[in-house]
XYZ file of C-alpha atoms in Angstrom:
552
model
C 51.937 -28.217 20.266
C 48.404 -27.038 19.506
C 47.853 -24.341 16.887
C 44.723 -22.188 16.491
C 42.366 -22.664 13.608
C 41.795 -19.971 11.011
C 38.786 -18.653 12.969
C 40.918 -18.235 16.067
C 43.517 -16.394 14.031
C 40.942 -13.861 12.828
C 39.251 -13.567 16.224
C 42.644 -12.911 17.818
C 43.301 -9.994 15.432
C 39.762 -8.683 15.911
C 39.982 -8.963 19.697
C 43.228 -7.001 19.888
C 41.773 -4.371 17.512
C 38.799 -3.889 19.847
C 41.095 -3.566 22.873
C 43.349 -1.055 21.097
C 40.294 0.915 19.925
C 39.364 1.630 23.537
C 42.367 3.893 24.111
C 42.557 5.079 20.482
C 38.963 6.366 20.450
C 39.464 7.860 23.927
C 42.498 9.724 22.573
C 40.562 11.023 19.547
C 37.690 12.010 21.843
C 40.042 13.978 24.088
C 41.483 15.859 21.108
C 37.965 16.523 19.851
C 36.836 17.903 23.231
C 39.906 20.195 23.311
C 39.247 21.428 19.752
C 35.581 22.171 20.471
C 36.543 23.981 23.683
C 39.341 25.960 22.007
C 37.047 27.020 19.155
C 33.950 27.516 21.294
C 32.978 30.680 19.414
C 33.690 29.184 15.993
C 30.892 28.738 13.469
C 28.708 25.631 13.423
C 30.294 24.723 10.103
C 33.776 24.635 11.691
C 32.573 22.503 14.606
C 30.838 20.188 12.154
C 34.107 19.682 10.243
C 35.968 18.951 13.508
C 33.378 16.341 14.466
C 33.321 14.631 11.069
C 37.129 14.578 11.039
C 37.132 12.954 14.493
C 34.850 10.158 13.247
C 37.038 9.621 10.171
C 40.149 9.529 12.352
C 38.554 6.824 14.518
C 37.829 4.723 11.431
C 41.370 5.258 10.079
C 43.125 4.317 13.334
C 41.087 1.168 13.958
C 41.434 0.089 10.314
C 45.228 0.431 10.450
C 45.289 -1.476 13.735
C 43.207 -4.334 12.340
C 45.337 -4.601 9.193
C 48.498 -4.567 11.302
C 47.164 -7.267 13.619
C 46.124 -9.430 10.680
C 49.447 -9.058 8.864
C 51.418 -10.029 11.965
C 49.650 -13.373 12.138
C 50.259 -16.222 9.689
C 47.975 -19.189 10.364
C 49.743 -22.548 10.231
C 47.707 -24.368 7.651
C 50.549 -26.544 6.338
C 50.543 -29.799 8.266
C 54.084 -30.640 7.104
C 55.380 -27.355 8.578
C 53.709 -28.212 11.884
C 55.417 -31.600 11.958
C 58.804 -30.003 11.154
C 58.484 -27.580 14.071
C 57.464 -30.430 16.363
C 60.587 -32.370 15.341
C 62.786 -29.330 16.031
C 61.232 -28.939 19.479
C 61.832 -32.667 20.183
C 65.510 -32.235 19.289
C 65.731 -29.330 21.747
C 64.380 -31.540 24.501
C 66.830 -34.409 23.708
C 69.770 -31.979 23.660
C 69.197 -31.015 27.280
C 66.984 -28.001 26.730
C 64.143 -29.629 28.545
C 63.703 -26.848 31.071
C 63.562 -24.173 28.354
C 61.038 -26.155 26.327
C 58.830 -26.517 29.383
C 59.078 -22.807 30.129
C 57.944 -21.965 26.618
C 55.246 -24.613 26.517
C 52.524 -21.991 25.814
C 49.944 -22.501 23.024
C 51.492 -20.457 20.187
C 49.152 -18.921 17.620
C 51.460 -17.066 15.208
C 54.670 -17.886 13.350
C 56.890 -15.471 11.454
C 57.625 -16.234 7.824
C 61.164 -17.266 8.687
C 59.850 -19.824 11.185
C 60.599 -17.848 14.409
C 57.987 -17.183 17.073
C 56.535 -13.663 17.265
C 57.847 -12.670 20.697
C 55.546 -9.662 21.047
C 52.380 -11.688 20.511
C 53.713 -14.459 22.728
C 54.225 -11.975 25.555
C 50.632 -10.770 25.159
C 49.368 -14.316 25.582
C 50.970 -14.493 28.979
C 48.093 -12.362 30.296
C 45.373 -12.750 27.602
C 44.507 -16.173 26.200
C 43.033 -16.852 22.731
C 39.796 -17.983 24.422
C 39.354 -14.517 25.932
C 39.987 -12.852 22.554
C 37.511 -15.224 20.932
C 34.873 -14.355 23.553
C 35.528 -10.628 23.074
C 35.102 -10.989 19.307
C 31.891 -12.966 19.790
C 30.423 -10.272 22.055
C 31.302 -7.614 19.453
C 29.681 -9.638 16.648
C 26.507 -10.108 18.701
C 26.388 -6.360 19.375
C 26.829 -5.520 15.693
C 24.095 -8.008 14.737
C 21.708 -6.546 17.311
C 22.216 -2.917 16.260
C 22.357 -3.969 12.594
C 18.929 -5.614 12.899
C 17.593 -2.457 14.512
C 19.005 -0.472 11.585
C 17.224 -2.760 9.089
C 13.916 -2.437 10.950
C 14.269 1.349 10.872
C 15.095 1.187 7.164
C 12.013 -0.903 6.328
C 9.807 1.365 8.435
C 11.251 4.379 6.634
C 10.342 2.814 3.262
C 6.848 2.139 4.626
C 6.457 5.843 5.464
C 7.001 6.714 1.795
C 4.162 4.427 0.677
C 1.483 3.976 3.337
C -0.722 6.668 4.810
C 0.476 9.357 2.375
C -1.618 12.040 0.699
C -0.554 14.510 -2.026
C -0.547 18.278 -1.633
C -2.757 20.461 -3.784
C -1.168 21.861 -6.943
C -0.745 25.380 -5.541
C 1.259 24.301 -2.504
C 3.253 21.794 -4.533
C 4.224 24.545 -6.970
C 5.438 26.712 -4.056
C 7.527 23.836 -2.662
C 9.142 23.244 -6.052
C 10.029 26.947 -6.263
C 11.790 26.654 -2.882
C 13.668 23.606 -4.156
C 14.816 25.514 -7.240
C 15.772 28.466 -5.046
C 18.268 26.217 -3.213
C 19.603 24.891 -6.506
C 18.506 21.281 -5.871
C 18.332 19.274 -9.103
C 16.949 16.031 -7.635
C 13.292 15.128 -8.025
C 11.673 15.358 -4.570
C 8.365 13.890 -3.439
C 6.382 16.185 -1.125
C 3.669 14.278 0.756
C 1.391 14.466 3.776
C 1.417 11.451 6.089
C -0.925 10.144 8.762
C 1.937 8.084 10.263
C 4.254 10.925 11.323
C 3.890 13.633 13.962
C 6.653 15.997 12.801
C 8.217 16.919 9.430
C 10.634 14.265 8.161
C 13.115 13.943 5.312
C 14.777 10.782 4.062
C 16.233 9.287 0.891
C 19.370 10.259 -1.043
C 18.693 9.383 -4.680
C 14.898 9.797 -4.436
C 14.313 12.146 -1.482
C 10.956 12.283 0.285
C 9.678 15.146 2.458
C 6.762 14.267 4.752
C 4.559 16.652 6.719
C 2.052 15.450 9.331
C -1.427 15.070 7.901
C -3.434 18.243 8.525
C -0.409 20.309 9.526
C -0.875 22.724 6.608
C -4.268 23.684 8.040
C -2.768 24.679 11.393
C 0.287 26.692 10.271
C 0.505 29.981 8.342
C 1.825 29.463 4.773
C 5.032 31.421 5.539
C 5.861 29.092 8.451
C 5.144 26.005 6.321
C 7.604 27.310 3.714
C 10.240 27.936 6.413
C 9.851 24.346 7.644
C 10.057 22.993 4.087
C 13.225 25.062 3.549
C 14.793 23.324 6.564
C 13.984 19.898 5.113
C 15.290 20.933 1.687
C 18.525 22.116 3.312
C 19.096 18.526 4.514
C 18.711 17.309 0.927
C 20.967 20.045 -0.451
C 23.728 19.046 1.995
C 23.351 15.270 1.302
C 22.715 14.794 5.025
C 20.804 11.532 4.589
C 23.826 9.797 3.040
C 26.163 11.142 5.727
C 23.685 10.227 8.437
C 23.436 6.642 7.139
C 27.226 6.235 7.201
C 27.255 7.783 10.669
C 24.659 5.247 11.837
C 26.808 2.355 10.603
C 29.785 3.728 12.527
C 27.603 3.768 15.640
C 26.835 0.107 14.975
C 30.508 -0.869 14.542
C 31.658 1.073 17.613
C 28.545 0.533 19.727
C 30.682 -0.309 22.761
C 32.452 3.070 23.005
C 30.580 6.066 24.533
C 32.865 8.596 22.812
C 31.497 7.568 19.414
C 27.927 8.121 20.615
C 28.812 11.513 22.095
C 30.483 12.748 18.898
C 27.689 11.330 16.755
C 25.029 13.059 18.837
C 26.896 16.344 18.516
C 27.111 15.924 14.727
C 23.331 15.532 14.507
C 22.819 18.602 16.678
C 25.175 20.764 14.595
C 23.565 19.446 11.411
C 20.219 20.876 12.502
C 21.890 24.203 13.326
C 23.437 24.390 9.847
C 20.038 23.779 8.244
C 18.555 26.490 10.486
C 21.255 28.876 9.235
C 20.367 28.039 5.641
C 16.673 28.797 6.251
C 17.495 32.203 7.762
C 19.927 32.927 4.919
C 17.208 32.308 2.331
C 14.149 33.934 3.902
C 16.107 36.522 5.958
C 13.575 36.355 8.791
C 14.889 34.705 11.947
C 11.792 35.747 13.922
C 9.469 33.929 11.520
C 11.556 30.782 11.649
C 11.781 30.876 15.442
C 7.982 31.081 15.602
C 7.831 28.090 13.259
C 10.030 26.041 15.610
C 7.900 27.005 18.604
C 4.716 25.930 16.787
C 6.384 22.690 15.750
C 6.962 21.895 19.416
C 3.198 21.595 19.847
C 3.093 18.991 17.081
C 6.254 17.260 18.261
C 6.383 13.557 19.083
C 9.790 11.985 19.774
C 11.100 10.282 16.629
C 13.178 7.203 17.433
C 14.195 6.466 13.845
C 17.718 7.872 13.480
C 17.750 7.422 9.696
C 15.174 10.144 9.084
C 15.768 13.823 9.802
C 13.202 16.286 11.079
C 12.977 20.027 11.547
C 12.520 19.790 15.309
C 15.540 17.544 15.911
C 15.943 16.744 19.608
C 13.168 18.319 21.696
C 15.618 19.093 24.505
C 17.758 21.172 22.142
C 14.897 23.189 20.660
C 15.403 26.221 22.914
C 19.148 26.257 22.141
C 18.403 26.343 18.423
C 15.967 29.224 18.852
C 18.588 31.015 20.961
C 21.123 30.731 18.098
C 18.725 32.525 15.764
C 19.011 35.640 17.928
C 22.705 35.547 18.778
C 24.320 38.902 17.892
C 26.733 38.836 15.012
C 29.617 41.260 14.362
C 28.336 44.521 12.957
C 25.027 44.621 14.848
C 24.339 47.753 16.867
C 23.690 47.597 20.595
C 20.091 48.625 20.001
C 19.512 45.710 17.625
C 21.195 43.263 20.003
C 18.906 44.422 22.810
C 15.885 44.026 20.542
C 16.934 40.491 19.610
C 17.457 39.641 23.266
C 13.986 40.983 24.059
C 12.414 38.938 21.250
C 14.301 35.866 22.396
C 13.010 36.370 25.937
C 9.433 36.508 24.689
C 9.919 33.336 22.689
C 11.424 31.552 25.680
C 8.318 32.424 27.699
C 6.192 30.872 24.945
C 8.369 27.735 24.806
C 8.466 27.309 28.583
C 4.728 27.867 28.776
C 4.182 25.237 26.099
C 6.203 22.706 28.072
C 4.632 23.645 31.408
C 1.072 23.246 30.195
C 1.636 20.476 27.643
C 0.089 17.925 29.987
C -3.097 20.002 30.175
C -3.392 20.740 26.461
C -5.796 18.902 24.228
C -3.881 16.270 22.233
C -2.957 17.266 18.679
C -5.906 16.858 16.315
C -5.309 16.447 12.595
C -8.196 16.655 10.121
C -7.089 16.340 6.511
C -9.393 16.840 3.552
C -8.056 14.023 1.394
C -8.809 15.278 -2.128
C -8.954 19.084 -2.051
C -8.175 21.669 0.618
C -11.852 22.711 0.971
C -15.195 20.923 1.253
C -17.523 20.943 -1.778
C -21.302 20.903 -1.833
C -23.072 17.973 -3.447
C -20.194 15.471 -3.458
C -18.699 12.990 -0.994
C -15.698 14.669 0.642
C -13.325 12.068 2.162
C -11.472 13.227 5.278
C -9.013 11.590 7.666
C -9.098 12.360 11.393
C -6.274 11.515 13.814
C -5.858 12.428 17.491
C -2.344 11.978 18.898
C -2.255 9.225 21.515
C -5.958 8.318 21.135
C -7.276 5.334 19.164
C -9.934 5.828 16.486
C -12.381 3.757 18.563
C -12.186 6.386 21.313
C -12.596 9.325 18.932
C -15.959 10.836 17.998
C -16.397 13.139 14.981
C -19.582 15.169 14.472
C -20.892 18.421 12.991
C -24.040 20.533 13.051
C -23.258 21.904 9.583
C -22.334 18.698 7.787
C -23.461 15.099 7.360
C -20.618 12.780 8.455
C -20.420 9.062 7.652
C -17.886 6.955 9.579
C -15.887 4.564 7.357
C -13.813 3.333 10.382
C -10.062 3.568 11.048
C -10.168 7.365 11.087
C -11.712 7.752 7.620
C -14.973 9.642 7.087
C -17.214 10.894 4.264
C -18.477 14.463 4.690
C -21.433 15.918 2.748
C -22.062 19.678 2.733
C -25.278 21.473 1.750
C -24.517 25.193 1.866
C -21.444 27.382 1.190
C -19.580 29.265 3.882
C -17.763 27.902 6.940
C -18.514 24.555 8.582
C -17.302 23.319 11.965
C -16.214 19.753 12.684
C -16.168 18.690 16.339
C -13.702 16.060 17.526
C -14.145 14.465 20.929
C -11.414 12.171 22.265
C -12.260 9.950 25.224
C -11.220 11.671 28.441
C -10.782 15.089 26.799
C -12.977 18.071 25.986
C -14.452 18.618 22.515
C -12.333 20.540 20.022
C -13.755 22.339 16.945
C -12.014 22.960 13.637
C -13.360 25.166 10.840
C -13.353 24.401 7.108
C -14.395 26.389 4.062
C -17.349 25.038 2.094
C -17.710 25.951 -1.570
C -19.981 24.958 -4.400
C -18.589 22.877 -7.242
C -16.508 25.005 -9.678
C -18.251 26.200 -12.860
C -18.081 23.641 -15.646
C -17.260 24.529 -19.244
C -19.797 24.222 -22.079
C -18.418 22.133 -24.933
C -19.534 20.749 -28.255
C -17.755 17.438 -28.201
C -14.246 18.465 -27.114
C -14.383 21.989 -28.540
C -15.320 25.290 -26.911
C -15.597 27.154 -30.215
C -13.604 28.207 -33.247
C -13.372 26.720 -36.710
C -15.026 23.363 -37.469
C -15.959 21.578 -40.676
C -19.663 21.370 -41.440
C -19.394 17.572 -41.599
C -17.892 17.373 -38.074
C -20.431 19.885 -36.750
C -23.388 17.795 -37.967
C -22.203 14.714 -36.033
C -23.140 16.270 -32.668
C -26.634 16.116 -31.200
C -26.176 18.450 -28.229
C -23.755 20.170 -25.854
C -22.276 19.122 -22.491
C -21.003 20.768 -19.296
C -17.529 19.474 -18.354
C -15.639 20.185 -15.099
C -11.895 20.413 -15.717
C -9.242 19.440 -13.118
C -11.711 18.360 -10.456
C -10.868 15.346 -8.278
C -14.461 14.365 -7.563
C -16.771 12.264 -9.684
C -19.364 14.992 -10.266
C -21.577 15.463 -13.339
C -23.276 18.731 -14.271
C -26.365 18.730 -16.509
C -27.146 21.277 -19.243
C -30.583 22.734 -18.438
C -31.101 25.178 -21.298
C -29.346 26.969 -24.150
C -30.095 29.034 -27.261
C -28.521 28.421 -30.655
C -28.455 31.138 -33.319
C -27.769 30.234 -36.951
C -26.273 32.995 -39.122
C -25.998 32.050 -42.808
C -24.265 34.268 -45.335
C -26.417 37.234 -46.383
C -29.389 35.971 -44.354
C -31.052 36.996 -41.122
C -30.120 35.163 -37.934
C -32.394 32.311 -36.883
C -32.658 31.492 -33.160
C -33.675 28.217 -31.623
C -34.362 27.481 -27.914
C -33.321 24.118 -26.448
C -34.272 22.399 -23.179
C -31.705 19.995 -21.746
C -28.446 19.053 -23.451
C -29.956 17.793 -26.716
C -30.986 19.719 -29.827
C -34.636 20.592 -30.397
C -36.224 19.629 -33.728
C -35.759 23.162 -34.997
C -32.079 23.161 -33.996
C -31.518 19.809 -35.716
C -32.968 21.208 -38.937
C -30.705 24.295 -38.750
C -27.629 22.165 -38.087
C -28.301 20.121 -41.242
C -28.082 23.368 -43.259
C -24.483 24.018 -42.109
C -22.063 24.922 -44.887
C -18.713 26.670 -45.169
C -18.833 30.252 -43.955
C -21.921 29.822 -41.726
C -21.775 30.770 -38.038
C -23.497 28.991 -35.128
C -23.708 30.856 -31.840
C -24.577 29.093 -28.526
C -25.548 31.446 -25.685
C -27.743 31.670 -22.576
C -26.252 28.351 -21.552
C -27.225 27.221 -18.067
C -26.447 24.035 -16.141
C -27.109 22.413 -12.811
C -24.372 20.744 -10.735
C -24.705 18.568 -7.607
C -25.761 20.737 -4.685
C -27.109 23.592 -6.840
C -30.486 24.977 -5.786
C -31.009 26.653 -9.164
C -29.286 26.548 -12.601
C -26.073 28.539 -13.045
C -25.035 30.368 -16.255
C -21.842 29.246 -17.975
C -19.821 30.204 -21.063
C -21.069 30.843 -24.609
C -19.602 29.273 -27.769
C -19.180 30.423 -31.395
C -18.393 28.066 -34.295
C -17.560 29.027 -37.878
C -17.996 26.410 -40.553
C -15.001 25.573 -42.734
């Protein structure tokens, strides 16, 4: 009699588990459909709990089935036991039980501990052979490997998003985002970045969360709408949605063959977005503002196929349903307010439907991001990044009548401005009309006059004598710009003596100033005023701060 190898023993248990899971998951799915239908008017939170519980119940039932199937099979690894059973079967044949032995001459795969044949499993084999179970297990393993590889590719791409093509926000916006994070009570450190690789806001990461906004998006949305979108992404982090979503994705991989799992999983993702929408409205108490934010996001939207990341738009087909939820009447609202909400919802639906209807005629989304600061500065090289959705950089032309633009290739440019005010940058994509975007142009911020590292105050006479002039320093400026001191006066006031003034050209001391500095002693005062400097792009010198030093 032939006995299965250890691999066949495992594949048999796995095969029967897969077969049982077909009706088990169908049963759970039926109960889930009934629960959702019975509690149709329940909150999104309640429906979310039902859906998560259904997924957990699927895992529990299939796990118990697999353990049961494994425990009911004992592989015959002892060769002596095999020989003993063969001898017993030979005796049965010699004793006249030939017909019975022939009837039961079926390849047996399992033996009970007491040596008897498991009749239940034997009866199964009458219609399902071990080869079929092995093939079923092999198909399942191939499916898991395929979807598992796709998961890994998505994971590596997600890590790439956190590193490549990212640009930091300016300090003011970053401070506002951190305030929103604190408002939700999130203790984790979160990285807020702009990215040239994404077309809609994304959030990913559990231990080190990352929030990405499309490059240039902050220039096309009002600040209040940007904050509403950031609140949605922060809500995902607050709820630990990335961790849950990752586990959910692995369940989709393990049960890839059953449509019920995909249906429940899709519903979980949809409800998850609704719960984050509710959190945004709870915090900013302005459903109209948030609805407008979602409508504007639709214009930036590009389908995201990476299921590991989460975005504020979610599924494009469900966008109108989410906006509709924001205006659903709640108990306690007056009829007048319900009618007003319905009217506002109707207006928004017209906007959404119009966006979809004319999307094919709209100019593709253009993103122009000023890489270092959020304005252009005169006299320095301003790096910018230009991206047009669906159009390669080779087929994109960037020009301006107000600025000098140098093409660095791959969507990167250097912009030089000559006068303050507003400058227009024209972007022409092949096959489309020209689109103009406006940017503020400012002169370089005023530098600070310093003697060494000091702007005034007490200083020893010995330290004061070591300096041979003053400098103009620009604090907290991302560009490599140097301002030159053009002129300054220094007044020396010794104790009980008249002030002595000295005029200086350039940053260095004049001969008269040098002589006065050498007279410095405790109690004397040196006053620097009428300080002027010239920065890149300046047409004439600009006045800056004065300084007073008292000798110690």
